[in-house]
Coordinates of C-alpha atoms and ligand atoms in Angstrom, one line a residue:
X29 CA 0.0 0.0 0.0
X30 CA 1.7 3.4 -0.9
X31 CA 0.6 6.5 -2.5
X32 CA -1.4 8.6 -0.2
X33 CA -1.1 6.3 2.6
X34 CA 0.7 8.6 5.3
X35 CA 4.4 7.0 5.9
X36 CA 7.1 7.7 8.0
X37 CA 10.9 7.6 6.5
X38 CA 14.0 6.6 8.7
X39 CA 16.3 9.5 9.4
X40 CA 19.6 9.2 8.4
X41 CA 22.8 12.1 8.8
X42 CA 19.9 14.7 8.2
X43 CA 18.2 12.6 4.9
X44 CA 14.7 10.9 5.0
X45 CA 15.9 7.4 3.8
X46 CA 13.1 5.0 2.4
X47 CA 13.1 0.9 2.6
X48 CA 10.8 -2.1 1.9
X49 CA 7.3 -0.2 3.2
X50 CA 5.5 -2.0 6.1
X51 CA 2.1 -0.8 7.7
X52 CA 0.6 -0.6 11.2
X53 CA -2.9 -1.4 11.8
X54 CA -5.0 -0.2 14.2
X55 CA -5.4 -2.1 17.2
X56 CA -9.1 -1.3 17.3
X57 CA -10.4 -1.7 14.0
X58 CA -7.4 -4.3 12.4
X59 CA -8.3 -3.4 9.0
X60 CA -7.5 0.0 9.2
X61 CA -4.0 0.8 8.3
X62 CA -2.8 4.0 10.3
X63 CA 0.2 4.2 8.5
X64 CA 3.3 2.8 6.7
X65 CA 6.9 2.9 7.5
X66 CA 10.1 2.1 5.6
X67 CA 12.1 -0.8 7.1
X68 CA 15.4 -0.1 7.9
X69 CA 18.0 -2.9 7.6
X70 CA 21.3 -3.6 9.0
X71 CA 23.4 -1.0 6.6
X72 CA 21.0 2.0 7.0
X73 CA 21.3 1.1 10.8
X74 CA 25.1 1.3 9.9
X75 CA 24.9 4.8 8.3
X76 CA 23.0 6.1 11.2
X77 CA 25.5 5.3 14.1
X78 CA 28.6 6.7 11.8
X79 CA 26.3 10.1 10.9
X80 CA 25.9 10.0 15.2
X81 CA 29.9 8.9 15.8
X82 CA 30.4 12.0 13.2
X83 CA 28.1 15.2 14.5
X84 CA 28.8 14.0 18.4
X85 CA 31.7 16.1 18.7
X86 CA 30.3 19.3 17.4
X87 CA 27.0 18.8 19.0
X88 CA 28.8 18.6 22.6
X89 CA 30.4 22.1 21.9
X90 CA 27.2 23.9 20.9
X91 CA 27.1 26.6 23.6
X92 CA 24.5 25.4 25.9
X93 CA 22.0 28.3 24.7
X94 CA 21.9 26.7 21.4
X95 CA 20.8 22.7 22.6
X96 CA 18.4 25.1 25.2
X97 CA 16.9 26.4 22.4
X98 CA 16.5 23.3 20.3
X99 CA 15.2 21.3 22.8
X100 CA 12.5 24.0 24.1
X101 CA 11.2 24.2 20.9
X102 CA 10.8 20.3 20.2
X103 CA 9.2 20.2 23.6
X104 CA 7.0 23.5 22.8
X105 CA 5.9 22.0 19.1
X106 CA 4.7 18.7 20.7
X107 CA 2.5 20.6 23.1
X108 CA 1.4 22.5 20.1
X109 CA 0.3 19.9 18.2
X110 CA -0.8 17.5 20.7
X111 CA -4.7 16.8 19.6
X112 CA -3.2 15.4 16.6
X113 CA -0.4 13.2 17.8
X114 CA -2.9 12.4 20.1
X115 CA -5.2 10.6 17.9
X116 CA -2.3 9.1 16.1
X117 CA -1.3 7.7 19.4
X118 CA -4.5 6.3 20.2
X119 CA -5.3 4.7 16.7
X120 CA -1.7 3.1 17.1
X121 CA -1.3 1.9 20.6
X122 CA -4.6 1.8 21.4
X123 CA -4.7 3.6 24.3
X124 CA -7.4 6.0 25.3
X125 CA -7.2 9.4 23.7
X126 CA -7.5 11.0 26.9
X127 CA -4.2 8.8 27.9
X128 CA -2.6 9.9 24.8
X129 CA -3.1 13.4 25.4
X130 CA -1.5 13.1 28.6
X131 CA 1.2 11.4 27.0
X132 CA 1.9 14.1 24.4
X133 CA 2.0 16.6 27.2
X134 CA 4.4 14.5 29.0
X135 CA 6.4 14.0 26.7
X136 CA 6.3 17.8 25.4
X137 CA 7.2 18.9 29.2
X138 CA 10.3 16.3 29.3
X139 CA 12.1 18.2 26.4
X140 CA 11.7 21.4 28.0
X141 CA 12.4 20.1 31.3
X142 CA 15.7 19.2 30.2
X143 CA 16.4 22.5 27.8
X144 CA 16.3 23.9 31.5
X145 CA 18.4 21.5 33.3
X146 CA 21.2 22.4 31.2
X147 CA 21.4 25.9 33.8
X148 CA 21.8 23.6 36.4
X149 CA 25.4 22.7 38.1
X150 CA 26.8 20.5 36.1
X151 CA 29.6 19.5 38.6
X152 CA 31.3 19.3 41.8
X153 CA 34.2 21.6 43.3
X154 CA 36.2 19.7 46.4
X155 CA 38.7 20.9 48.5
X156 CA 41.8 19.1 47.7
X157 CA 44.3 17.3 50.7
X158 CA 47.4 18.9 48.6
X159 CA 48.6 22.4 48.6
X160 CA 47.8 24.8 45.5
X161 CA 45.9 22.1 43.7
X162 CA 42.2 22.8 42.6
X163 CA 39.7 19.7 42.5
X164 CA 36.8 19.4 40.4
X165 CA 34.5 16.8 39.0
X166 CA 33.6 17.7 35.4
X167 CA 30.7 15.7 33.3
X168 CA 31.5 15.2 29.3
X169 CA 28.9 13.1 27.4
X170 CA 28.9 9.7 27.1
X171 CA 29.1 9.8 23.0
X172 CA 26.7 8.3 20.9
X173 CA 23.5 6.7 22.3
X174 CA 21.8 4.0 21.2
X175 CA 18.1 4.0 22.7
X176 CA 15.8 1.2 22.0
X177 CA 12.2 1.7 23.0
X178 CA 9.0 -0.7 23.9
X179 CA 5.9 -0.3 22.4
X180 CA 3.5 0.8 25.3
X181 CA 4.1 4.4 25.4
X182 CA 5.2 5.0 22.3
X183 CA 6.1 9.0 22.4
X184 CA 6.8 9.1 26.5
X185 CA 9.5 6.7 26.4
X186 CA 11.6 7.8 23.6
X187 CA 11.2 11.8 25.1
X188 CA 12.6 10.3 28.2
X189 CA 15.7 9.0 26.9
X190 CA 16.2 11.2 24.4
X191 CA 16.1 14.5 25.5
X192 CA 18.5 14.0 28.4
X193 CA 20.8 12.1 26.0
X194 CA 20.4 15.2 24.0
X195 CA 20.6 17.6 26.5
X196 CA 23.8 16.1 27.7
X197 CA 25.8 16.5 24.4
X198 CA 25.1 13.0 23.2
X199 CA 24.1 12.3 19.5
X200 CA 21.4 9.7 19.1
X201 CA 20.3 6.3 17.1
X202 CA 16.7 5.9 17.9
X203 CA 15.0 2.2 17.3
X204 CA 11.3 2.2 18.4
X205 CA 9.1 -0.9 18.6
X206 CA 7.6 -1.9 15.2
X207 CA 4.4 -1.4 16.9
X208 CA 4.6 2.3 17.4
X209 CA 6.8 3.3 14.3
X210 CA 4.4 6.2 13.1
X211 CA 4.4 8.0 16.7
X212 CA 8.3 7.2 16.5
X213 CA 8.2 8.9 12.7
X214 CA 6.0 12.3 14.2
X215 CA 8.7 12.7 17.0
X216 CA 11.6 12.2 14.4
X217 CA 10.1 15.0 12.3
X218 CA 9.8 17.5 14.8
X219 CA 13.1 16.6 15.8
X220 CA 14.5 17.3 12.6
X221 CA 12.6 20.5 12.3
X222 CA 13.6 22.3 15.0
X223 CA 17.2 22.7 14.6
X224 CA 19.2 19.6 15.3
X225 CA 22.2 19.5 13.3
X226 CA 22.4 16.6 11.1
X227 CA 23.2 13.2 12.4
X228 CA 22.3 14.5 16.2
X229 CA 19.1 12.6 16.0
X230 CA 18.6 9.5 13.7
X231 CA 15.6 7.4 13.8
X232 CA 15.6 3.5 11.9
X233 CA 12.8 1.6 12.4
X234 CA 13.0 -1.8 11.8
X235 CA 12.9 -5.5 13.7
X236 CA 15.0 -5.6 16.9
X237 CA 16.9 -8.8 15.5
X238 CA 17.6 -6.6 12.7
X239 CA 18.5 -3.0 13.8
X240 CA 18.3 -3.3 17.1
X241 CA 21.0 -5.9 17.1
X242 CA 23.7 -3.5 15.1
X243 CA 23.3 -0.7 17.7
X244 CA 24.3 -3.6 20.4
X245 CA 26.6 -4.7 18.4
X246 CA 28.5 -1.8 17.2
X247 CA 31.4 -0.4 18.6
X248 CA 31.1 3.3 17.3
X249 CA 28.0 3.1 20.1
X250 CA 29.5 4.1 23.5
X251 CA 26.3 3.4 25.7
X252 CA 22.5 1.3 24.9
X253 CA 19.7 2.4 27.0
X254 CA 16.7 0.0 26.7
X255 CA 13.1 -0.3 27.6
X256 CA 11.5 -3.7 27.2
X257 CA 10.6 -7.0 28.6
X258 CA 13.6 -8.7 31.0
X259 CA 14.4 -11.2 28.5
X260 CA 15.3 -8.9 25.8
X261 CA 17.1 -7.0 28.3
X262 CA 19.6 -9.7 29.4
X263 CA 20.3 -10.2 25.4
X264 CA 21.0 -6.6 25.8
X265 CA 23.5 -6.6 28.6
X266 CA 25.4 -9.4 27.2
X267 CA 26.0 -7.7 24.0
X268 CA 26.5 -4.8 25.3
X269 CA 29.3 -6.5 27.5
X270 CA 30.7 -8.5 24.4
X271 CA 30.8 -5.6 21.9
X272 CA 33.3 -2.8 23.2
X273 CA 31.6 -3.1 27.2
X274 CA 29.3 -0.3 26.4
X275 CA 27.5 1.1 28.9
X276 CA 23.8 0.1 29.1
X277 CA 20.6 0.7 31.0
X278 CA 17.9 -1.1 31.3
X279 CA 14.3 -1.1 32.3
X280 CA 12.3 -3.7 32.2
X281 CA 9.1 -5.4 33.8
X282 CA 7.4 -5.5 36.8
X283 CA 4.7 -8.1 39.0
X284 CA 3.5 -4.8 41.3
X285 CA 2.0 -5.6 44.4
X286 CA -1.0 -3.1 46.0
X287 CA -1.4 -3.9 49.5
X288 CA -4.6 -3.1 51.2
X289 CA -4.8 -3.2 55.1
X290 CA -8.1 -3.8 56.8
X291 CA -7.9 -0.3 58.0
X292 CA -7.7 1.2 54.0
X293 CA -10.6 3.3 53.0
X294 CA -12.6 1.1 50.6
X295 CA -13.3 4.0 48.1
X296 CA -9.6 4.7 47.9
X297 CA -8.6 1.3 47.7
X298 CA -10.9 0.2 45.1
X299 CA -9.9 3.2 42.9
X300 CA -6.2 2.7 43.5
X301 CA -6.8 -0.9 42.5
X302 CA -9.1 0.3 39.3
X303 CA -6.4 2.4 37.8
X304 CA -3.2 0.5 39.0
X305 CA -4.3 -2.8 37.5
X306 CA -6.3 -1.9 34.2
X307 CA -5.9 1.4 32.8
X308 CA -3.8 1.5 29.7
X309 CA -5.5 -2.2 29.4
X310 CA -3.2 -3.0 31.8
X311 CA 0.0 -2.7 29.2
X312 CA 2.2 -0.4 32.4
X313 CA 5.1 -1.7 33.6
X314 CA 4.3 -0.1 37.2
X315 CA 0.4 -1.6 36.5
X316 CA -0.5 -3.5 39.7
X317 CA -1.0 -7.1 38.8
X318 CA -1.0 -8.7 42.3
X319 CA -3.4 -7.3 45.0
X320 CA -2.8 -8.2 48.2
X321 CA -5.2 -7.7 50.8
X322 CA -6.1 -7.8 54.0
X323 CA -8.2 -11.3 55.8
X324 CA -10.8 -8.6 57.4
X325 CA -11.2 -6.3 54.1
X326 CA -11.1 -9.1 51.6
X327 CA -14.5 -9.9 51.0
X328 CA -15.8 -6.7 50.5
X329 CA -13.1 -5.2 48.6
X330 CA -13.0 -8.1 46.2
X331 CA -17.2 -7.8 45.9
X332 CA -16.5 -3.7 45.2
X333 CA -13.9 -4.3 42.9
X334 CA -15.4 -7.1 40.6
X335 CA -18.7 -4.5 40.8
X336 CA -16.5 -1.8 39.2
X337 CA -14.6 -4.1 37.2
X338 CA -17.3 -5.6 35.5
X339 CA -18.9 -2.0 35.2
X340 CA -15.2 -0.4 32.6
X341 CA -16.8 -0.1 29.1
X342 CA -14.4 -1.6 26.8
X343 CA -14.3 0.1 23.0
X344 CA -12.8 2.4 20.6
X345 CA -10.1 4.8 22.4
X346 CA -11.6 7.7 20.1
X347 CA -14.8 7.4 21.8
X348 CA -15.0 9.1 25.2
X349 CA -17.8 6.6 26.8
X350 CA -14.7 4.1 27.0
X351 CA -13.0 3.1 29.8
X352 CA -10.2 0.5 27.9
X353 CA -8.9 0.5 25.1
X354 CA -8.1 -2.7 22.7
X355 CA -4.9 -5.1 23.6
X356 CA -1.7 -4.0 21.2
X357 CA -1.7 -6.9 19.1
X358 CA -3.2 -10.3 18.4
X359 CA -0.2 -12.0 19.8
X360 CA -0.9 -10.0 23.6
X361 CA -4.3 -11.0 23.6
X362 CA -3.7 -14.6 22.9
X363 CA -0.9 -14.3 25.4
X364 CA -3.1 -12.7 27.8
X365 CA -6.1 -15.2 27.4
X366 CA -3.7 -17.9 27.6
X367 CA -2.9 -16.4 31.3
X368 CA -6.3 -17.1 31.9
X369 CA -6.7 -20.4 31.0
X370 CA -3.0 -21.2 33.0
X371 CA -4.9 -19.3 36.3
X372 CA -8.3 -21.2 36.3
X373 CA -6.0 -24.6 35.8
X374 CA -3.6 -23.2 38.8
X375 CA -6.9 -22.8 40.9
X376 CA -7.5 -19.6 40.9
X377 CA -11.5 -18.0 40.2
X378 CA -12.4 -15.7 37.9
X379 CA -14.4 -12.7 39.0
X380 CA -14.7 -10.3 36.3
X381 CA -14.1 -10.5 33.0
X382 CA -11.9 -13.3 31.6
X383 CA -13.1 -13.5 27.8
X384 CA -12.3 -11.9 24.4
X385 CA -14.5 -8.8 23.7
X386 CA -16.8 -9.9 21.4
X387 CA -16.9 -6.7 19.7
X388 CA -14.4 -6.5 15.9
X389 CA -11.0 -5.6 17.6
X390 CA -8.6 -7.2 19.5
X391 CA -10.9 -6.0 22.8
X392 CA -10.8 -8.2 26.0
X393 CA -12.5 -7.5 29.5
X394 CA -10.5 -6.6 32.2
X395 CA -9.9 -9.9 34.3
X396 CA -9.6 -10.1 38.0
X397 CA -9.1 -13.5 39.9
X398 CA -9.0 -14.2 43.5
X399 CA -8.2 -17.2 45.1
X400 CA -4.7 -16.8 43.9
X401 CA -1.4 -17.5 45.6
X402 CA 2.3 -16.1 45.2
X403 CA 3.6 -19.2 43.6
X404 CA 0.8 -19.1 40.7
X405 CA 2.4 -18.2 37.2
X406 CA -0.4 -15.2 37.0
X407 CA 1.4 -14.0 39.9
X408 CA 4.3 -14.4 39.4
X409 CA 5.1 -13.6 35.7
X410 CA 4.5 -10.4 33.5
X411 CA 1.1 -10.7 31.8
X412 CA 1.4 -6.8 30.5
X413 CA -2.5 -6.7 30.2
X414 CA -5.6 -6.1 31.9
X415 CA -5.4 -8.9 34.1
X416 CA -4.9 -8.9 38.0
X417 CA -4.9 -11.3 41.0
X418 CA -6.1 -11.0 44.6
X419 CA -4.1 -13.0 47.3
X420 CA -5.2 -12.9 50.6
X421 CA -3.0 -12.5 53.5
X422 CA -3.3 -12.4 57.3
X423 CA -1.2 -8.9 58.6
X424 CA 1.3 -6.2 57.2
X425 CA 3.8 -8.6 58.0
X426 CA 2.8 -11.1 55.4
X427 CA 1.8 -8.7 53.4
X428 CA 5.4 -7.3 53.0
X429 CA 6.7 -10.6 52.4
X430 CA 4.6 -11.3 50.3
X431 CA 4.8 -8.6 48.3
X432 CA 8.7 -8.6 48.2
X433 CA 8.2 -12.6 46.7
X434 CA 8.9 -11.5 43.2
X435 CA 11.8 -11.7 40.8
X436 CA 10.8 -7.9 39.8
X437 CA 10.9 -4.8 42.0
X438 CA 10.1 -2.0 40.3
X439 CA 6.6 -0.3 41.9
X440 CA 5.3 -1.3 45.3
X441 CA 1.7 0.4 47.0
X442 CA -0.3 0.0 50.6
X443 CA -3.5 1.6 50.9
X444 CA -3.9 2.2 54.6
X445 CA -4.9 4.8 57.2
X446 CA -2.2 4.0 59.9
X447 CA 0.4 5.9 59.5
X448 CA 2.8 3.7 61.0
X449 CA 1.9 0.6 58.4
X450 CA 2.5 3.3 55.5
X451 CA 6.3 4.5 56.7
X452 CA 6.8 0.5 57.4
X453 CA 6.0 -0.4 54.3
X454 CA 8.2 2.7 52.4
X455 CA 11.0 1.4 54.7
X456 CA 10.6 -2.4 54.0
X457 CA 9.0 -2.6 50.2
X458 CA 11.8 -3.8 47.4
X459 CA 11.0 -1.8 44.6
X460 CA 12.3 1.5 43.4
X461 CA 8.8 2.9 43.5
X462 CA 6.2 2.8 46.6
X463 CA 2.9 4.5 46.5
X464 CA 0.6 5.4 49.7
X465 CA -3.0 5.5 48.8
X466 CA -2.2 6.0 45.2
X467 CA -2.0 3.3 42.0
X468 CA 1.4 1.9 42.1
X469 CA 1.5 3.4 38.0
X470 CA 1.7 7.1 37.6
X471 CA 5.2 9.0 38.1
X472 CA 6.5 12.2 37.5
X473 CA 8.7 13.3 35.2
X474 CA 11.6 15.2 37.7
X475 CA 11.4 12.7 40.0
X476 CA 14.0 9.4 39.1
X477 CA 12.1 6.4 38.0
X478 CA 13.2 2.8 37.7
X479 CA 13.3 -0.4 39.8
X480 CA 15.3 -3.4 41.5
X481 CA 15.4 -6.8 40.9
X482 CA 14.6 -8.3 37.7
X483 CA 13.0 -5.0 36.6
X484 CA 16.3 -2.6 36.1
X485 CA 19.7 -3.0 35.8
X486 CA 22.2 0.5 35.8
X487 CA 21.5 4.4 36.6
X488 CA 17.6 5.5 37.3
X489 CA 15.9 7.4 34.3
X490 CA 14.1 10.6 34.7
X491 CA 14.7 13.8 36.0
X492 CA 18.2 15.2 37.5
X493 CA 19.3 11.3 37.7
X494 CA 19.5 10.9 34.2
X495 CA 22.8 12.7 34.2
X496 CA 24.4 9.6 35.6
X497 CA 23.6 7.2 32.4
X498 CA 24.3 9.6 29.7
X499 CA 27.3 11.6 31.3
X500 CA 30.4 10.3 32.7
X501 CA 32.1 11.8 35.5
X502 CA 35.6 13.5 34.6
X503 CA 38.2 14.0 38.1
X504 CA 40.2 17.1 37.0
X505 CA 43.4 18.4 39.6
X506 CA 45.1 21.6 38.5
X507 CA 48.1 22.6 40.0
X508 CA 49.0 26.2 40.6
Ligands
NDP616 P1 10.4 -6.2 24.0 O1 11.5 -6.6 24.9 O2 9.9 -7.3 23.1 O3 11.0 -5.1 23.0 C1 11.5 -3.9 23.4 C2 12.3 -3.3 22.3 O4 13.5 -4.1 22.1 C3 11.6 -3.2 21.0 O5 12.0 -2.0 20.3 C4 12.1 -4.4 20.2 O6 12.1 -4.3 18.8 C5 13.6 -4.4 20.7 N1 14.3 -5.7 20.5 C6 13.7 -7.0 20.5 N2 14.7 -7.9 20.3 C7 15.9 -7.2 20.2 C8 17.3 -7.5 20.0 N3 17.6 -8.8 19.8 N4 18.2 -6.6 20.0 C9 17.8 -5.3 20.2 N5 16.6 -4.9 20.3 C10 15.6 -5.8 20.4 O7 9.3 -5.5 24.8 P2 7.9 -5.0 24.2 O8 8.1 -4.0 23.1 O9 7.0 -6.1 24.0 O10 7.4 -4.1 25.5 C11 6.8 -4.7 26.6 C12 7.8 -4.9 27.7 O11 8.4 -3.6 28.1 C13 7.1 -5.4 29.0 O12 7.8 -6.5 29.5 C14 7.2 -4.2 29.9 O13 7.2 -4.5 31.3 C15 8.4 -3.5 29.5 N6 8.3 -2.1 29.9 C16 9.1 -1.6 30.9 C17 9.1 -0.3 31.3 C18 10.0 0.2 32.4 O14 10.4 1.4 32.3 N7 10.4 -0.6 33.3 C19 8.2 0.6 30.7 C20 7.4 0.1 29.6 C21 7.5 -1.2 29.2 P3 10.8 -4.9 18.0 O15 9.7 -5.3 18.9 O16 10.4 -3.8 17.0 O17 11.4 -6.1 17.3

């Protein structure tokens, strides 16, 4: 399909290079095509990280006022035009448009976020133990960045890696999920068109095997930072350690408990639940996929939350009476359906939900079981859809352990009214996120995000933190 089909090009040293075309439906309605992109292969992935090796350099020495500018204005044009990006976010991903506004925003805030954090101290003065000598720790950029990107928020993501990498003096190969290349081809535009010098910013889109691989494998790429699922990410590590020991970060998936204690508010809990575990249809990394409550509050929590449950209007993401959006693919909602069958055989009950959406779409209803217990594979492993678990515990102190049981660690949440129980918990939770009374999903962007465990590996993103992935820290003594 080509012609007037809207299509997104890699970018390549400054040029819009075209390959084999490829198209992405819409999750939605999958015989609507949303839009085509070119497939880049191996050698255009090539051409991109020696355009990046090249304009790195030149890039690091534009006075700071200069990558200011750029970067405010990337992060003022995606405000600008965020209705529109918007609906080409939610007829991609599938998310609701309300979500993909909020996205676009995000994601618009986060460049100019970091156009300002370029006024802030960049290092450290120490007094030295020596006579006339003058200590200082200086920050250069890592080099050129090779930033490889999940499908499930397709714009926030990539503005989260990118702009600090940016911002830093870093040039940039960007490889998006082959889910999400037309959001990916939008950013790259108005990356392009507000000033970066070309090869500062490449974009190829192609199959991670493919492209992906050659940023791993390259040794003109001085660091990889990754978003994805925990198997991909050890693939990552171990090439990155194999080719040149680049530096990598990774973030990956997550089994989130929400704790609620007998003494929670019901209302709060219920809603915390609600959003944790099945907005975004569930597709967070922070969503909460394992509830676990409280003997005392069980029953009537569970009977509240299968109410509302039962009650989210899953349909179209244009269309404002919906509460869910479709699942991203036909391959997550098999997988995701298949979680079901492998809960009901581990023993565990079906409350709400559990079925395709009979609607055209790849729709399903939200799924909650109870009756589930931390060594069940729907507790323990990654669905990445809108499917939770209750498991019931006895007191706070089972609760913690319980929610620690995981090979992940990334977002933690209690929904109590002691105040005692919610600073235990924020002491004694492993993850790198805890929430009081709130979902476990929903983070800020100055504030460093990331996780423990099996769900991150190297230097927090987000905020001031994200220096420490793509800068490295220069010790300077001067004599005098
Ligand atoms: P994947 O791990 O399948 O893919 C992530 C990215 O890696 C994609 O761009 C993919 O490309 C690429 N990739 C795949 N294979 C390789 C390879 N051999 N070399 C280099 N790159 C490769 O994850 P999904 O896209 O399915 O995203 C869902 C996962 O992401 C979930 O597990 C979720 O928990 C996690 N996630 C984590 C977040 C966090 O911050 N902790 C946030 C959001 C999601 P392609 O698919 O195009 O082939």
């Amino acid at each position: 399909m080509t012609g007037t089909m809207p299509h997104h090009l890699n970018l390549v040293d400054g040029e819009w290079v075209d390959g084999e075309r490829r198209a992405n439906h819409n999750p939605a309605r999958p015989g609507e095509v949303v839009s085509e992109y070119a497939l880049a292969d191996r050698n255009t992935a090539r051409a991109a990280i020696e355009a990046a090796r090249r304009a790195q350099p030149g890039w690091a020495r534009q006075p700071v006022a200069a990558r200011m500018e750029i970067l405010d204005r990337i992060g003022a044009t995606l405000l600008r035009r965020t209705e529109e990006l918007a609906v080409l976010l939610a007829r991609e991903e599938g998310k609701l448009l309300a979500e993909a506004r909020g996205e676009v925003v995000r994601a618009g805030q986060t460049f100019r976020y970091y156009a300002h954090q370029l006024l802030q101290p960049q290092g450290e003065v120490y007094s030295s133990t020596r006579p006339n000598v003058h200590a200082e720790v200086r920050r250069r950029p890592l080099g050129v960045v090779g930033i490889i990107t999940p499908w499930n928020y397709p714009l926030a993501i990539p503005a989260w890696k990118v702009a600090p990498a940016l911002a830093h003096g870093n040039t940039v190969v960007l490889k998006p999920a082959e889910l999400v290349t037309a959001s990916a081809g939008e950013l790259a535009r108005i990356v392009a068109e507000s000033g970066t010098p070309p090869g500062v910013f490449n974009l190829v889109m192609g199959a991670g095997r493919v492209v992906g691989e050659e940023l791993l494998t390259s040794t003109a790429v001085d660091g990889v930072s990754f978003t994805g699922g925990t198997g991909t990410g050890a693939h990552v590590a171990r090439q990155c350690i194999a080719h040149g020991n680049k530096r990598f970060q990774l973030e990956m998936g997550g089994k989130n408990p929400l704790v609620v204690l007998d003494d929670a508010d019901l209302e709060v809990a219920v809603r915390c639940a609600l959003d944790g575990s099945f907005f975004s249809t569930g597709q967070r990394c922070t969503a909460s996929s394992r509830l676990i409550v409280q003997a005392n509050i069980h029953d009537r929590f569970v009977a509240a939350l299968a109410t509302a449950v039962s009650a989210l209007r899953v349909g179209d993401p244009l269309d404002p009476r919906s509460d869910l959006g479709p699942v991203v693919s036909p391959e997550q909602l098999a997988q995701n359906l298949d979680y079901v069958r492998i809960g009901r055989d581990e023993g565990a009950t079906v409350v709400a939900g559990g079925e395709h959406h009979p609607d055209e779409g790849q729709f399903m209803r939200p799924t909650l079981f109870t009756d589930a217990r931390n060594t069940m594979r729907v507790a323990r492993e990654e669905i990445f859809g809108p499917v939770s678990c209750v498991i019931r515990v006895n007191d706070l102190d089972e609760a913690i352990d319980v929610a620690g049981d995981t090979d992940f660690g990334l977002s933690a949440g209690i929904v109590t009214t002691s105040l005692s129980a919610a600073e235990r918990f924020k002491r004694d939770a492993s993850a790198g996120i805890v929430t009081v009374n709130l979902p476990t999903a929903g983070t800020e962007l100055h504030l460093p995000f990331g996780g423990t465990g099996a769900s991150n590996h190297g230097p927090r993103e987000q905020g001031g933190y994200a220096r420490d992935f793509y800068s490295v820290p220069v010790t300077c003594y001067t004599g005098w």
